[in-house]
Coordinates of C-alpha atoms in Angstrom, one line a residue:
Chain B
N767 CA -59.6 -4.6 -54.5
A768 CA -57.0 -2.4 -55.9
G769 CA -58.9 0.6 -56.0
V770 CA -57.4 3.0 -58.9
T771 CA -54.5 1.7 -60.6
Q772 CA -52.4 4.2 -62.8
T773 CA -49.8 3.3 -65.2
P774 CA -46.8 3.8 -65.7
K775 CA -45.4 5.0 -62.3
F776 CA -42.6 7.0 -64.1
Q777 CA -42.1 8.2 -67.3
V778 CA -39.4 10.4 -69.2
L779 CA -40.3 11.7 -72.7
K780 CA -38.3 14.1 -75.2
T781 CA -40.1 17.2 -76.0
G782 CA -42.6 16.2 -79.2
Q783 CA -43.1 12.7 -78.1
S784 CA -46.6 11.2 -77.4
M785 CA -47.9 9.1 -74.6
T786 CA -51.0 7.7 -72.9
L787 CA -51.3 7.5 -69.0
Q788 CA -53.6 4.6 -68.3
C789 CA -55.9 4.7 -65.4
A790 CA -58.6 1.9 -64.0
Q791 CA -60.6 1.6 -60.9
D792 CA -62.6 -1.4 -59.7
M793 CA -64.9 0.6 -57.5
N794 CA -67.6 0.8 -59.9
H795 CA -67.6 4.6 -59.8
N796 CA -69.0 6.7 -62.5
S797 CA -66.9 9.8 -62.3
M798 CA -63.2 9.9 -63.1
Y799 CA -60.7 12.5 -63.1
W800 CA -57.2 13.5 -64.2
Y801 CA -55.2 16.0 -62.1
R802 CA -51.6 17.3 -62.5
Q803 CA -49.9 18.5 -59.4
D804 CA -46.8 21.0 -59.2
P805 CA -45.0 22.1 -56.6
G806 CA -46.9 25.1 -54.9
M807 CA -49.9 25.1 -57.3
G808 CA -51.9 22.4 -55.7
L809 CA -54.1 19.9 -57.8
R810 CA -55.3 21.2 -61.0
L811 CA -58.1 19.5 -62.8
I812 CA -57.0 18.6 -66.5
Y813 CA -60.3 16.9 -67.7
Y814 CA -63.1 14.6 -66.3
S815 CA -65.8 12.0 -67.2
A816 CA -69.2 12.5 -64.9
S817 CA -70.4 9.4 -66.4
E818 CA -69.3 6.7 -69.0
G819 CA -69.5 8.2 -72.3
T820 CA -68.8 11.6 -71.3
T821 CA -65.8 14.0 -70.8
D822 CA -65.3 17.6 -69.9
K823 CA -62.5 19.9 -69.8
G824 CA -61.0 21.1 -66.5
E825 CA -59.1 24.0 -65.4
V826 CA -56.1 23.2 -67.6
P827 CA -57.0 21.1 -70.8
N828 CA -54.7 22.4 -73.2
G829 CA -52.1 19.8 -74.6
Y830 CA -54.1 16.9 -73.4
N831 CA -56.8 14.5 -74.6
V832 CA -58.7 11.9 -73.0
S833 CA -61.0 8.9 -73.4
R834 CA -63.3 7.2 -71.2
L835 CA -62.9 3.7 -72.6
N836 CA -65.4 2.3 -70.7
K837 CA -66.7 2.6 -67.0
R838 CA -63.7 1.2 -65.4
E839 CA -60.8 2.9 -67.4
F840 CA -60.0 6.7 -68.3
S841 CA -56.9 7.2 -70.0
L842 CA -54.9 10.7 -70.8
R843 CA -53.2 11.3 -73.9
L844 CA -50.2 13.6 -74.6
E845 CA -50.0 14.2 -78.3
S846 CA -47.0 16.4 -78.3
A847 CA -45.3 16.8 -75.2
A848 CA -43.7 20.0 -73.9
P849 CA -41.4 20.6 -70.8
S850 CA -44.2 22.6 -69.3
Q851 CA -46.2 19.1 -69.0
T852 CA -43.5 17.9 -66.4
S853 CA -45.5 16.8 -63.4
V854 CA -47.1 14.4 -61.4
Y855 CA -50.2 13.0 -62.5
F856 CA -53.0 11.8 -60.5
C857 CA -56.1 9.9 -61.6
A858 CA -59.1 9.8 -59.3
S859 CA -62.7 8.3 -59.1
S860 CA -65.8 9.2 -57.3
D861 CA -69.3 8.1 -57.0
T862 CA -72.5 8.7 -54.6
N863 CA -70.1 8.6 -51.4
P864 CA -68.3 12.1 -50.6
G865 CA -64.7 12.4 -51.8
Q866 CA -62.5 11.4 -54.6
F867 CA -60.1 8.4 -54.4
F868 CA -56.7 8.8 -56.0
G869 CA -54.4 6.6 -57.9
S870 CA -50.6 6.4 -56.9
G871 CA -49.5 8.9 -59.6
T872 CA -47.3 9.2 -62.6
Q873 CA -44.1 11.0 -62.3
L874 CA -43.7 12.6 -66.0
S875 CA -40.7 14.3 -67.2
V876 CA -40.4 16.0 -70.4
L877 CA -36.8 16.9 -71.7
Chain R
Q176 CA -59.7 35.6 -55.3
K177 CA -58.5 31.8 -55.4
E178 CA -61.6 29.3 -54.6
V179 CA -59.9 27.6 -51.9
E180 CA -56.6 29.1 -50.0
Q181 CA -54.3 27.6 -47.4
N182 CA -51.2 28.8 -45.8
S183 CA -48.6 26.7 -47.5
G184 CA -46.7 26.7 -44.3
P185 CA -44.5 24.7 -43.2
L186 CA -46.1 24.5 -39.7
S187 CA -44.2 22.8 -37.4
V188 CA -45.5 21.6 -33.8
P189 CA -43.8 19.3 -31.3
E190 CA -45.2 16.1 -30.7
G191 CA -48.0 15.7 -28.4
A192 CA -49.3 19.3 -29.4
I193 CA -52.6 20.5 -31.2
A194 CA -51.9 21.3 -34.7
S195 CA -54.3 23.4 -36.3
L196 CA -54.8 23.9 -40.1
N197 CA -57.2 26.6 -41.8
C198 CA -58.7 26.8 -45.4
T199 CA -60.6 29.6 -46.6
Y200 CA -63.1 29.4 -49.6
S201 CA -64.9 31.9 -51.7
D202 CA -68.4 30.4 -52.2
R203 CA -70.5 31.0 -49.4
G204 CA -73.0 28.3 -50.7
S205 CA -70.4 25.5 -50.3
Q206 CA -72.3 22.6 -48.7
S207 CA -69.2 20.0 -48.1
F208 CA -65.6 20.3 -47.4
F209 CA -62.9 17.8 -47.5
W210 CA -59.6 17.1 -46.2
Y211 CA -56.9 15.0 -47.9
R212 CA -53.4 14.1 -46.2
Q213 CA -50.6 13.4 -48.6
Y214 CA -47.2 11.9 -47.7
S215 CA -44.2 13.1 -49.7
G216 CA -44.3 11.1 -52.9
K217 CA -47.6 9.8 -52.3
S218 CA -51.2 10.4 -53.6
P219 CA -53.8 12.3 -51.8
E220 CA -56.0 10.5 -49.2
L221 CA -59.1 11.3 -47.8
I222 CA -59.0 11.6 -43.9
M223 CA -62.2 13.8 -43.2
F224 CA -65.2 15.6 -44.9
I225 CA -68.0 17.5 -43.2
Y226 CA -71.3 19.1 -44.4
S227 CA -72.2 22.7 -43.8
N228 CA -74.6 21.6 -41.0
G229 CA -71.9 20.9 -38.4
D230 CA -68.4 19.8 -37.1
K231 CA -66.9 16.3 -37.0
E232 CA -64.6 14.6 -35.1
D233 CA -62.9 11.2 -35.9
G234 CA -60.3 9.9 -33.7
R235 CA -57.5 12.5 -33.1
F236 CA -59.1 14.5 -36.1
T237 CA -61.7 17.4 -35.6
A238 CA -63.0 19.6 -38.7
Q239 CA -64.7 22.7 -37.9
L240 CA -66.6 25.2 -40.0
N241 CA -67.0 28.7 -39.6
K242 CA -69.4 29.7 -42.3
A243 CA -69.6 33.4 -41.2
S244 CA -65.8 33.9 -41.9
Q245 CA -65.9 31.2 -44.7
Y246 CA -62.9 29.0 -43.5
V247 CA -62.7 25.5 -42.2
S248 CA -60.1 24.1 -40.0
L249 CA -58.7 20.7 -39.3
L250 CA -57.4 20.3 -35.8
I251 CA -54.9 17.3 -35.1
R252 CA -54.7 16.6 -31.5
D253 CA -51.8 14.5 -29.7
S254 CA -49.9 15.3 -33.3
Q255 CA -47.4 12.3 -34.0
P256 CA -44.3 12.3 -36.3
S257 CA -46.6 10.2 -38.6
D258 CA -48.8 13.1 -39.1
S259 CA -45.9 14.9 -40.9
A260 CA -47.6 15.4 -44.4
T261 CA -49.0 18.0 -46.9
Y262 CA -52.8 18.8 -45.9
L263 CA -54.9 19.6 -48.6
C264 CA -58.5 21.2 -48.3
A265 CA -61.0 20.8 -51.0
V266 CA -64.8 22.1 -51.8
P267 CA -66.9 21.3 -54.6
A268 CA -66.2 23.6 -57.7
L269 CA -68.1 26.5 -58.4
S270 CA -68.5 25.2 -62.2
G271 CA -69.1 21.9 -63.7
S272 CA -70.5 18.5 -62.4
A273 CA -71.4 18.5 -58.7
R274 CA -68.6 15.8 -58.0
Q275 CA -65.6 18.2 -59.2
L276 CA -63.4 19.3 -56.3
T277 CA -61.3 22.5 -56.4
F278 CA -58.3 21.8 -53.8
G279 CA -55.8 24.6 -52.0
S280 CA -52.2 24.1 -52.4
G281 CA -52.0 22.4 -49.3
T282 CA -50.4 23.0 -46.0
Q283 CA -47.1 21.1 -45.1
L284 CA -47.1 19.9 -41.4
T285 CA -44.2 18.7 -39.6
V286 CA -44.5 17.1 -36.2
L287 CA -41.1 17.1 -34.4
P288 CA -40.2 14.3 -32.0

């Protein structure tokens, strides 16, 4: 039982390149989330999916797109990476039990 | 005013002491409160949650709610060096789905041996 799995763990991009961060959960949770975490800023919600087939913008959605591929998988895409997107990205999931459960994170650097 | 505010610290306490971490929230109608622990370079881990109807104790950890002053506290008794981490407070978001959380920026705790 792996919980929430994110890939890759580290990534370096050049400005303008694109990439997709993958997230999968095996807890049969309905809701999934993508956050970014910057020093001193806490966790900021990028996008979330309350249930399979739905996605909504969070606090900082600009420059990102998401896809809820199925109940297990929720991907985050950067179409044209910018240095301001250098951050640590976390995927999380939740269901009827309180709280959200996080993946191990992706450290992304955009040069 | 931010929805959730925490003193960023760092907060240093000696081993064996009580560490007290506070979090203020803006929505008087918040019904649940969450504490996450995040070790350096790791992901947040849920350690406590309480509802607005009362405090909660779990081992060395106690979460207390002060509704009148709109803050929630996390007390760590008999602090250990392994408790050194950043502690994030979270409350349900004001907008969006009921399961969204808004996080504070965290308080960095160091327990000195």
